[in-house]
XYZ file of C-alpha atoms in Angstrom:
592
model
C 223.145 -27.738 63.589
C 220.473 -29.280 66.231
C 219.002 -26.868 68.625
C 217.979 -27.225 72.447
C 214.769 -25.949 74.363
C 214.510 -26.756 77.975
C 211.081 -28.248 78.683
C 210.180 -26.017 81.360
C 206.427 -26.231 80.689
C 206.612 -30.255 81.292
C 209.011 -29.555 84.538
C 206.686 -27.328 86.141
C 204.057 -30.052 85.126
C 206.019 -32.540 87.198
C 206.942 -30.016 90.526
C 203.252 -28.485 90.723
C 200.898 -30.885 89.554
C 202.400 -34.273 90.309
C 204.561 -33.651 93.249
C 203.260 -30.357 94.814
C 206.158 -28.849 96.303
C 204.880 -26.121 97.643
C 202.604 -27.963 99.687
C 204.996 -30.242 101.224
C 206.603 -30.576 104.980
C 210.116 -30.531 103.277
C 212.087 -27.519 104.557
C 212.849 -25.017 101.596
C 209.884 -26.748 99.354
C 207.650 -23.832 100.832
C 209.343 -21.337 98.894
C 208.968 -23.126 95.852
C 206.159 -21.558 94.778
C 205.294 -21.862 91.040
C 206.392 -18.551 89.840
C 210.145 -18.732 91.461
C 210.422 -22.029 89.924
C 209.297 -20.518 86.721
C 211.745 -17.730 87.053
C 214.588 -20.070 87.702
C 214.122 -22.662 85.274
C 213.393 -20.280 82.736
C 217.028 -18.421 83.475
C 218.172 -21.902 83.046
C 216.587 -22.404 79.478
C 218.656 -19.714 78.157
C 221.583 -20.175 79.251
C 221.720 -23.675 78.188
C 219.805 -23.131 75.244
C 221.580 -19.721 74.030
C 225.150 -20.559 75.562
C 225.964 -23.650 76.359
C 223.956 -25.680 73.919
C 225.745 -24.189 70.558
C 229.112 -24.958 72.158
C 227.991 -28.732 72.199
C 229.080 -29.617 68.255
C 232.028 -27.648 69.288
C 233.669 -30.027 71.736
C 232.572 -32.751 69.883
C 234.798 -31.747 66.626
C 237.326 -29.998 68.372
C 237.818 -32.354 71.615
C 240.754 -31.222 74.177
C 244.234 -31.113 73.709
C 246.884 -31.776 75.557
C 250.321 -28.950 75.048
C 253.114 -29.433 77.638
C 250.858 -30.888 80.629
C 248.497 -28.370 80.032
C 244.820 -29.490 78.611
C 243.167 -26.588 76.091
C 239.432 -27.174 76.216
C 237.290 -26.328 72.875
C 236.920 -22.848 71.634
C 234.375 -20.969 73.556
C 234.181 -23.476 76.924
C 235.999 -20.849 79.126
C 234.234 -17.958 78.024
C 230.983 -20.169 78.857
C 232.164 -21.753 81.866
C 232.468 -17.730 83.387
C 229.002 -17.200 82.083
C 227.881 -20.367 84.447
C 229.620 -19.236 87.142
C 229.531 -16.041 86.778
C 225.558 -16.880 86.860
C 225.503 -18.851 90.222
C 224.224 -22.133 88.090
C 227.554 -24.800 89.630
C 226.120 -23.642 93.443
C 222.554 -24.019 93.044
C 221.498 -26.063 95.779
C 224.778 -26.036 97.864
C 224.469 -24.549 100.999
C 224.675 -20.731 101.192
C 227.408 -20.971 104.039
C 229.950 -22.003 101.557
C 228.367 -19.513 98.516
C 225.445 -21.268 97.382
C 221.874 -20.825 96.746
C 220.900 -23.289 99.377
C 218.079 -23.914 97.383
C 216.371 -28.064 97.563
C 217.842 -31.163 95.411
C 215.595 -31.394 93.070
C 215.567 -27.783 91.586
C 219.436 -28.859 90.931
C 218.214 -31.607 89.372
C 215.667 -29.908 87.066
C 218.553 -27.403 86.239
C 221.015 -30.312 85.888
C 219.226 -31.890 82.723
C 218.756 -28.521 81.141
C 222.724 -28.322 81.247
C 223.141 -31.891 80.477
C 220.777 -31.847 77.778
C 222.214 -28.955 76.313
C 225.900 -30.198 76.658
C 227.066 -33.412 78.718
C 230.605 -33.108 77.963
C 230.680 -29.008 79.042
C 228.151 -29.918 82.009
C 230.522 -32.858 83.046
C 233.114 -30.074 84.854
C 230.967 -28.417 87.349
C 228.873 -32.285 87.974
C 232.215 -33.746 88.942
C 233.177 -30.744 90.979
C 229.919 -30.779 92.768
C 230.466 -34.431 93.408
C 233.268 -33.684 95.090
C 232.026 -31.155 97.345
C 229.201 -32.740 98.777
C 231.986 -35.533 99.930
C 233.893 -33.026 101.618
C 230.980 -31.450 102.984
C 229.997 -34.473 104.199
C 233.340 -36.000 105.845
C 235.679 -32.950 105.917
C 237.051 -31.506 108.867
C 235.856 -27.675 109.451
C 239.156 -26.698 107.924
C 239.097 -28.524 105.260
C 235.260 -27.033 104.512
C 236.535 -23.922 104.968
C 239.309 -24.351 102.491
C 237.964 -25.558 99.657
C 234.296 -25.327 99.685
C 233.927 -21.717 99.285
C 235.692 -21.668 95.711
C 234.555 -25.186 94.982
C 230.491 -24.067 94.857
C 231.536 -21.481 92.625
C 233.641 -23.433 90.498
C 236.548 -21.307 90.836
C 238.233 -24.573 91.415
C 236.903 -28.133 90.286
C 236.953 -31.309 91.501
C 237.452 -34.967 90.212
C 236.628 -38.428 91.462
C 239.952 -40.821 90.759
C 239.403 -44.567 91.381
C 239.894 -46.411 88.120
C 242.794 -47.706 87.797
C 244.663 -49.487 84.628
C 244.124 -53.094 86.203
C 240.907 -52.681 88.264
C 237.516 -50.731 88.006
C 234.739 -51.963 89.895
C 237.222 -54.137 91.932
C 238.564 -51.269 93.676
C 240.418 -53.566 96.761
C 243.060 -54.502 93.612
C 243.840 -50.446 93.664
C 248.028 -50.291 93.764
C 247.864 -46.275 94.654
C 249.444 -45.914 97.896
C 249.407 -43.305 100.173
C 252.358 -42.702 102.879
C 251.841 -41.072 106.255
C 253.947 -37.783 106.940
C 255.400 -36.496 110.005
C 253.065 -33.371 109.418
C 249.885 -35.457 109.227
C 249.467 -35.388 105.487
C 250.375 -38.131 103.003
C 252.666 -39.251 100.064
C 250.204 -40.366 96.856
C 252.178 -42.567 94.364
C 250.558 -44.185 91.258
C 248.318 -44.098 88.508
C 244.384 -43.587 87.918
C 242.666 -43.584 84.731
C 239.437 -42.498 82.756
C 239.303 -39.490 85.056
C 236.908 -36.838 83.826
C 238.400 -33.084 84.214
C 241.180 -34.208 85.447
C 242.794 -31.145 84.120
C 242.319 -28.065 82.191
C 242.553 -24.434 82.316
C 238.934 -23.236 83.363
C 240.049 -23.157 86.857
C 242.393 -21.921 88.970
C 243.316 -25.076 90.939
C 241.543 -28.610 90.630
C 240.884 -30.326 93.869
C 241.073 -34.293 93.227
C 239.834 -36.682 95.615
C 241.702 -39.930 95.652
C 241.259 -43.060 96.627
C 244.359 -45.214 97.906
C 246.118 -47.542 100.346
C 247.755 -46.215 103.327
C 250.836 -49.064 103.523
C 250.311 -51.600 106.640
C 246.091 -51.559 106.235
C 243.339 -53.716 105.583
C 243.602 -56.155 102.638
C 241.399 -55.983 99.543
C 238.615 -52.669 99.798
C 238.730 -52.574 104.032
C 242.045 -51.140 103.638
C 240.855 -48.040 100.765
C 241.276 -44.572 102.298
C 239.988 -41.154 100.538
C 242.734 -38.001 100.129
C 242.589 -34.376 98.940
C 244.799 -33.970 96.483
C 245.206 -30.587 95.056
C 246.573 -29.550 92.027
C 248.474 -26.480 93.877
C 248.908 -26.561 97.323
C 246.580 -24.072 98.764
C 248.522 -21.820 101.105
C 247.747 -20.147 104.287
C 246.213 -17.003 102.800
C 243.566 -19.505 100.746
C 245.155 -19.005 97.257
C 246.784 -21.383 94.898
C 250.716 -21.965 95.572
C 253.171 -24.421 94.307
C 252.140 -27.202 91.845
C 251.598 -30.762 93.443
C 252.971 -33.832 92.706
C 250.345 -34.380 89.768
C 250.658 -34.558 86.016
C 248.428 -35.418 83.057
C 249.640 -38.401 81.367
C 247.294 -38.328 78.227
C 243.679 -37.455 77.534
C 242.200 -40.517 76.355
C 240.213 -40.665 72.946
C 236.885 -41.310 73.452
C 233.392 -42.173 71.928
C 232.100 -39.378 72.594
C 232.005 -36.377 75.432
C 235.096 -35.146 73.151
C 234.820 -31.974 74.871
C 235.727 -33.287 78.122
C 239.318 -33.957 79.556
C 238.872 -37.311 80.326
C 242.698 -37.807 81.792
C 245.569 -40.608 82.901
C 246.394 -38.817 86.268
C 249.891 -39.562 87.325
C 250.488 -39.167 91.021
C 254.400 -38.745 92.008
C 254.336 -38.487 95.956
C 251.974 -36.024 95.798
C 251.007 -34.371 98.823
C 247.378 -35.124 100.021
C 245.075 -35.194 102.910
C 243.012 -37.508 104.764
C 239.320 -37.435 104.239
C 236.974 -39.010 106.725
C 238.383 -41.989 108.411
C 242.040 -44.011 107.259
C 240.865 -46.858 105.749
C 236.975 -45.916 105.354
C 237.646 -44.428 102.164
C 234.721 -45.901 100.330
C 232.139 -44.578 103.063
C 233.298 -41.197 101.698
C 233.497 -41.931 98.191
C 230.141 -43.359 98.279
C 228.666 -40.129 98.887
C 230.361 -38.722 95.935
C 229.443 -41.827 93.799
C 225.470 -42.665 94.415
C 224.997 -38.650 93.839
C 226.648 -39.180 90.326
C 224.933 -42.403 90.020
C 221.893 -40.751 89.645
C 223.215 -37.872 87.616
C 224.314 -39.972 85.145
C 221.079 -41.426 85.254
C 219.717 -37.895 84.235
C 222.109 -37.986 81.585
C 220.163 -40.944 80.202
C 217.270 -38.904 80.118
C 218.747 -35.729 78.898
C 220.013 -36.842 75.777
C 217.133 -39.087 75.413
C 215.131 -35.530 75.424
C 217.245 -33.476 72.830
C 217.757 -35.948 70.788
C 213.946 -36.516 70.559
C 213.855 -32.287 70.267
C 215.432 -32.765 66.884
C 213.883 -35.775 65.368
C 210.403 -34.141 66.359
C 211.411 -31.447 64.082
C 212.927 -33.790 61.543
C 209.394 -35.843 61.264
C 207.497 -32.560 60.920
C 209.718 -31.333 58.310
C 211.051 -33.934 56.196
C 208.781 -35.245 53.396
C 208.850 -39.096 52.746
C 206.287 -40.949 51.355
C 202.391 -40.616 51.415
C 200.200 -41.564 54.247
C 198.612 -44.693 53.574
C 195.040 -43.186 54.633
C 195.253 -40.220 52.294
C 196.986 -37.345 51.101
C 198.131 -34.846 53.916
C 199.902 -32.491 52.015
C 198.570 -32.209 48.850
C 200.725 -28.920 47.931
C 203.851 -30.906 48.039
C 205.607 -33.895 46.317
C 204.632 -36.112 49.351
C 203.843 -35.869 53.045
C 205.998 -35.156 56.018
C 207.381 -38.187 58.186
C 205.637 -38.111 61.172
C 202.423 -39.136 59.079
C 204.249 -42.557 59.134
C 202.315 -44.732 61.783
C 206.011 -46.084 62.276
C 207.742 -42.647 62.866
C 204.750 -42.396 65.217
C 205.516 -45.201 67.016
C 209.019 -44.372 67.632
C 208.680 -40.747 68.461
C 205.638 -42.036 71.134
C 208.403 -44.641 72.887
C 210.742 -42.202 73.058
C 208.311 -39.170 74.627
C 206.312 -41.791 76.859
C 210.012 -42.560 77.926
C 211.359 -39.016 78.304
C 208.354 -37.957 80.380
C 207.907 -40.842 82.587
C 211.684 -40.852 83.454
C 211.617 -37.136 84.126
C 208.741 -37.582 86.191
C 211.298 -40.291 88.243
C 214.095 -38.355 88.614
C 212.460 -35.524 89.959
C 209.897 -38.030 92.859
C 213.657 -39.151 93.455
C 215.593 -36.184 94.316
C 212.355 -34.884 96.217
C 213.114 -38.052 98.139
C 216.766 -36.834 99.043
C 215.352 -33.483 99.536
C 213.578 -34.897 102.844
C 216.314 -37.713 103.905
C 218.417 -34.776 104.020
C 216.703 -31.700 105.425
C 214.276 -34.285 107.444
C 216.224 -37.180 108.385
C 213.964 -39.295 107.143
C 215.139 -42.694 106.966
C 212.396 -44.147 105.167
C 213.416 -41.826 101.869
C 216.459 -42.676 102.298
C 216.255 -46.409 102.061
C 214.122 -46.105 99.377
C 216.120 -44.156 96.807
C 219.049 -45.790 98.161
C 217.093 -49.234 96.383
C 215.941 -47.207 93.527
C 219.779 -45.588 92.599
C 220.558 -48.831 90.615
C 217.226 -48.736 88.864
C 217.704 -44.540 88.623
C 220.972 -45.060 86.836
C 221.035 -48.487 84.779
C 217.213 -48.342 83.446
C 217.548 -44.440 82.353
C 220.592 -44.802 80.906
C 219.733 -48.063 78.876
C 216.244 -46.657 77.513
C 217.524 -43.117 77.267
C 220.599 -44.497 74.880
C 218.005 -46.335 72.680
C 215.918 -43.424 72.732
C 218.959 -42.316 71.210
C 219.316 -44.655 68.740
C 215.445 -44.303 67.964
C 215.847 -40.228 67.599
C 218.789 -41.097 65.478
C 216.806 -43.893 62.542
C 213.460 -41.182 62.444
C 216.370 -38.914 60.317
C 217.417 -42.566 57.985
C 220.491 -41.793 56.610
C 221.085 -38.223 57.318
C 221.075 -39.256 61.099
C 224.273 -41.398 60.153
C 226.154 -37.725 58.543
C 227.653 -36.009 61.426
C 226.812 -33.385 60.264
C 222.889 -33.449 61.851
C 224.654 -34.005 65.105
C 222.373 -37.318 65.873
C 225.306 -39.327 65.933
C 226.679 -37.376 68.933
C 223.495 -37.667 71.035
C 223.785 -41.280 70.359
C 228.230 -41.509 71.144
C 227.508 -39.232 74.170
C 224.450 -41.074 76.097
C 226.879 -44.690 75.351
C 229.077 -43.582 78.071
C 226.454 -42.931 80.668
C 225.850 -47.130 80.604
C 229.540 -47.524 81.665
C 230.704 -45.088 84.106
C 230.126 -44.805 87.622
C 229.704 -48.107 87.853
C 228.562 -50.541 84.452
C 224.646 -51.205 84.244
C 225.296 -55.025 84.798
C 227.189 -54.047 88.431
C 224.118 -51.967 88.825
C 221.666 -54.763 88.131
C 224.187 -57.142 90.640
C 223.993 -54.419 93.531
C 220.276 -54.263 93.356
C 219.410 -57.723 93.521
C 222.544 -58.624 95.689
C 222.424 -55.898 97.991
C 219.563 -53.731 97.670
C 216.316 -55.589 97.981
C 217.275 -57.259 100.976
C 218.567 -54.040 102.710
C 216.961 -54.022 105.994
C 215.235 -56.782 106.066
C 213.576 -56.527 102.946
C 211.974 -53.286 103.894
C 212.314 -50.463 101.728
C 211.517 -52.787 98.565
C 208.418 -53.657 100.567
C 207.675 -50.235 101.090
C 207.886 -49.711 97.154
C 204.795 -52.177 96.571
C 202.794 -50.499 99.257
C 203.091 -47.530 96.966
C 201.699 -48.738 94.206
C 199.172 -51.075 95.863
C 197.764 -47.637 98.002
C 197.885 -45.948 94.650
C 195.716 -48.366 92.999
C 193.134 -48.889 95.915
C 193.013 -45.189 96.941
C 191.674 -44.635 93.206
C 190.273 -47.697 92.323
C 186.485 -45.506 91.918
C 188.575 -43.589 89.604
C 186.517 -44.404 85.643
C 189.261 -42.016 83.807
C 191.981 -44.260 85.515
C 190.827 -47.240 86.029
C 191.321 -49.618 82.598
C 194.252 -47.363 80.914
C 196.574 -46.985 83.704
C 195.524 -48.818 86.967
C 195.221 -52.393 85.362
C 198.455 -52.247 83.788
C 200.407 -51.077 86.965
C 198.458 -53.993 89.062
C 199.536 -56.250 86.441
C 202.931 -55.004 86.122
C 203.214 -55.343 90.168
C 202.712 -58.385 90.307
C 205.117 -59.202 87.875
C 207.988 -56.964 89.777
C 206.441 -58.994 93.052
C 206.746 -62.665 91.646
C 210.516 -62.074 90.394
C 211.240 -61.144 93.474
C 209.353 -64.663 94.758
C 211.442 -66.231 92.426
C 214.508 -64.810 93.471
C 213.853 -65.553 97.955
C 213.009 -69.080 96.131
C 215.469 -70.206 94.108
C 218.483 -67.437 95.283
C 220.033 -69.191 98.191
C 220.598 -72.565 96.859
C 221.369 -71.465 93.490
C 222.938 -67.625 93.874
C 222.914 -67.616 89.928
C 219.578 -68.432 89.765
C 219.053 -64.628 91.418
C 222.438 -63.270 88.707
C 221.108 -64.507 85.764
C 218.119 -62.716 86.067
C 219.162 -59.604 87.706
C 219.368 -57.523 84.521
C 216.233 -57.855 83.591
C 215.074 -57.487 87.265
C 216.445 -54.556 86.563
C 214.262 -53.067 83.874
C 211.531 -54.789 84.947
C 211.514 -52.658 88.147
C 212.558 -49.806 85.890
C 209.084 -50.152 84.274
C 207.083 -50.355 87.240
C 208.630 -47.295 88.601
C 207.791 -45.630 85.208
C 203.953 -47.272 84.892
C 203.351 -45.701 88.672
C 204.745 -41.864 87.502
C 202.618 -42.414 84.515
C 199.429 -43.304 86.765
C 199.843 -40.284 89.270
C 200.250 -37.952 86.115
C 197.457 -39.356 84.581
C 195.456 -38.572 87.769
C 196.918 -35.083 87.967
C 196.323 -34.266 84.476
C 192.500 -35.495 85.043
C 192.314 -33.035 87.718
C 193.447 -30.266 86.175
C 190.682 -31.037 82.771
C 188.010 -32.054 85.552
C 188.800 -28.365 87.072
C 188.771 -26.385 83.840
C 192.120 -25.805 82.742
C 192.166 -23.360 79.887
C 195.007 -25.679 78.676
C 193.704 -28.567 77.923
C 195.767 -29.501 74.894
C 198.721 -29.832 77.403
C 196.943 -32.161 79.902
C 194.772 -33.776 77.228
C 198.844 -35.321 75.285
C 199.775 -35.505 79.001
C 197.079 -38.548 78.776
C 197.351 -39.677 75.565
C 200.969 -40.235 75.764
C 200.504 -42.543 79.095
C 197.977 -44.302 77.738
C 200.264 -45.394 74.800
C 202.962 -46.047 77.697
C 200.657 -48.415 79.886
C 200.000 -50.192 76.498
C 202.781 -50.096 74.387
C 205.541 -50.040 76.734
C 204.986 -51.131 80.410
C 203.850 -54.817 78.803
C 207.713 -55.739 78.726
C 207.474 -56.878 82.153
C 205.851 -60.118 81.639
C 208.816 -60.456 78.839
C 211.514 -59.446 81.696
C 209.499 -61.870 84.413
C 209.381 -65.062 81.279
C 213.121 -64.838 81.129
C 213.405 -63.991 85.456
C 211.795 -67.916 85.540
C 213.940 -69.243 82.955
C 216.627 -69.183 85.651
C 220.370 -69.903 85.629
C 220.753 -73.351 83.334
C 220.302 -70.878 79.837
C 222.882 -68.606 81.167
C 225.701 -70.870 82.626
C 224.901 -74.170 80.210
C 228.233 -73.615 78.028
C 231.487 -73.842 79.650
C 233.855 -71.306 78.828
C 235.829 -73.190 75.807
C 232.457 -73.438 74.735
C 231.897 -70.209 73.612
């Protein structure tokens, strides 16, 4: 069976030597000293690695099943789910008015790849249900806070996101669910959603969906979308569960992978809901549900990226294969262990640059939420509003083949199911499809993103890197193995998007065709500048006479071998950026 240790070492790394957070302005971060943050992730390690991380084979095998409308989830997923709760882990950073810990962003998202690492498809129930809070935190009336928050953050109810439906995904204005005003202010929901992820099981007490759907006489097309509360049992006037709703489990679909998570056809039969936010401004609302889970599921990326990399580590180390072409290593045994291989090597190096780098992003990215919303800083908030596409379609596309690369070190034991590779692999496919695919993602950032206000937040982004690079241009240790690469990359990020203000406008698929790998090229960029400030920090912590100088010594080594090995792929991305539209669009559709 594979195994799961939270990287706490390398996450304190990122919050204390890179980022600081107990030196910065943001409200909270000054109590995020490095021994609570030690205590807390550390609490987090064993409960996903003890608890929640043996149950993850489990679901996998065992999936749900559906008995009479009621879902069964695998053996041993309630008695966890009370540990988790139980625990205080679902209401981390919600706010402690409503029963959380109140505590910043990004210690939930530290915590949040611990649990995801440990066990998407378990993890998925209290993700979705904090999804759904932070909408109605956001647009609910005080009575509806009142209502539902309180049991939500403790995940004595969950929460879904419906929106699929059988005939449209990411064209949401083709939705059929309708929703029909009442004389008592609430509405009628009729219709069908799909692919919707806890939709229903037995860990809970009640399961609070939020809905999107058409109030009859609206808007055409997505203008006329509004977002309802929709709860499995009516919550009565004492606050407690009463008689059932209007809404049934149709089937639990049969997945890839995430077996161990109710992924449900949700049939709505007038079903009585409520009105959050505004009628017909339903996507406003949903939004806030959906670019928080756009960049969770861009942590999921990363955390199976990371366990999967856990357990081909100790495959290489273990297995012996072969003798190393420079010598005998192990002369005691019948040949030497894998990871003498210069080729295991090179895969287990793309995968940790990867894993590090992109933990390093996620974590600069939810400290930039952290201060749009306790500061009100607009500037963060454009900017990780540009970087959400990159957040979710880059991780999840490198942390899949990461995957995939995890999965070939084992040969063909990592194709036996019973290693558990294969899972890693069938669970971190999904996380390039949901919540919007990776090639919508790619579309939304060069469609909509870089020219969000003017241009200004993608303009901001090169100022980063081009301060970074000047403010330690004197800097020897930096200057060949890290800060030439990132200028070089830069200006590769800088002349697609040239290319794109150039040729976009007369020729919009001259900009489409080469969004994708706009994409990743930006993806890179993002990656070469975390690996340049780590590099810098991990300098300063040999230049000041760390007694752990192993640690910061790989810290280097393994950038280095990013900046080389890795961040090159953006003159590749920029080479096929150029090539424009005619390669793309030159067959006609009976053509192919």
């Amino acid at each position: 069976m594979p195994s799961y240790t939270a990287p706490t070492k390398d996450m304190q790394f990122v919050l204390h030597d890179l980022l600081k957070i107990s030196q910065s302005d943001i409200p909270g971060y000054q109590d995020l000293d490095a021994d609570f943050t030690s205590a807390v992730l550390e609490e987090a390690g064993k409960i996903t690695s003890e608890v929640v991380a043996p149950l993850n084979m489990v679901g996998d095998t065992e999936g749900c099943v559906l008995e009479n409308g009621v879902v069964r989830t695998p053996t041993g997923f309630q008695e966890a789910f009370d540990q988790v709760r139980d625990g205080g882990w679902t209401g981390l950073d919600m706010p402690e008015e409503y029963g959380g810990q109140g505590l910043p962003y990004v210690m939930g998202t530290a915590m949040g790849e611990m649990f995801s690492s440990a066990n998407q498809a378990f993890t998925m129930y209290q993700g979705l249900t904090h999804g759904a809070a932070s909408a109605i935190l956001t647009h609910g009336t005080d009575a509806q806070k009142t209502t539902y928050l309180p049991k939500m953050v403790s995940c004595e109810w969950t929460g879904t996101m419906n929106l699929t439906e059988p005939h449209c995904g990411t064209d949401l204005g083709l939705m059929r669910t309708k929703a029909v005003p009442q004389d008592d202010g609430s509405y009628k929901i009729s219709g069908q959603k799909i692919f919707i992820s806890a939709g229903e099981h037995e860990m809970a007490s009640n399961i609070i969906h939020l809905v999107l759907a058409k109030i009859p006489g609206g808007p055409d097309g997505i203008k006329g979308v509004s977002l309802f509360i929709v709860p499995k049992f009516i919550v009565t006037e004492d606050g407690t569960p009463g008689a059932r709703n209007g809404v049934t489990c149709g089937k639990i679909e049969e997945k890839m992978g995430i077996h161990g998570n109710s992924t449900c056809v949700m049939n709505y039969d007038e079903a009585t809901g409520y009105l959050l936010g505004e009628e017909h401004k339903g996507m406003r609302a949903m939004f806030t549900m959906m670019n928080e889970a756009r960049i969770g599921v861009g942590m999921q990326g990363l955390a199976q990226a990371e366990v999967a990399y856990q357990n081909a580590l100790d495959y290489a180390k273990d297995r012996l294969q072969g003798r190393d072409v420079t010598g005998v290593k192990n002369p005691d045994g019948p040949a030497d262990p894998l990871i003498v291989h210069p080729d295991i090597r090179r895969s287990l190096m793309d995968q940790k640059s990867f894993i590090e780098g992109a933990r390093a992003f996620m974590l600069w990215g939810a400290q930039m939420i952290d201060r749009s919303h306790r500061m009100g800083d607009k500037d963060a908030d454009g900017l990780i509003s540009l970087l959400t596409p990159v957040v979710k379609g880059f991780l999840t596309d490198e942390g899949y083949q990461a995957t995939v690369q995890a999965q070939q070190v084992y040969g063909g034991h990592g194709y036996i199911e019973e290693t558990g590779m294969s899972q890693f692999t069938r669970d971190a496919r999904i996380a390039m499809i949901y919540e919007g695919a990776n090639g919508v993602q790619a579309l939304d950032l060069v469609g909509r993103k870089l020219a969000q206000d003017g241009g200004k937040h993608v303009m901001a982004f090169f100022d980063l890197v081009k301060n970074f690079i000047k403010d330690n241009g004197d800097n020897e240790a930096l200057k060949n193995g890290f800060l030439e690469p990132l200028k070089q990359a830069s200006k590769d990020l800088q002349a697609a998007g040239m290319f794109f203000m150039q040729n976009g406008m007369k020729n919009p698929n001259a900009a489409l065709s080469g969004s994708y790998d706009f994409m990743h090229l930006f993806g890179h960029v993002c990656l070469g500048l975390m690996w340049a400030q780590m590099a810098k920090a991990a300098q300063e912590a040999l230049d000041a006479g760390t007694s752990d100088t192993a640690f910061y010594e790989t810290k280097l080594a393994t950038g280095r071998y990013y900046m080389a090995r890795r961040l090159p792929a953006t003159g590749m991305h920029l080479a096929r950026i150029n090539s424009g539209a005619d390669p793309v669009m030159a067959l006609s559709a009976d053509q192919f």
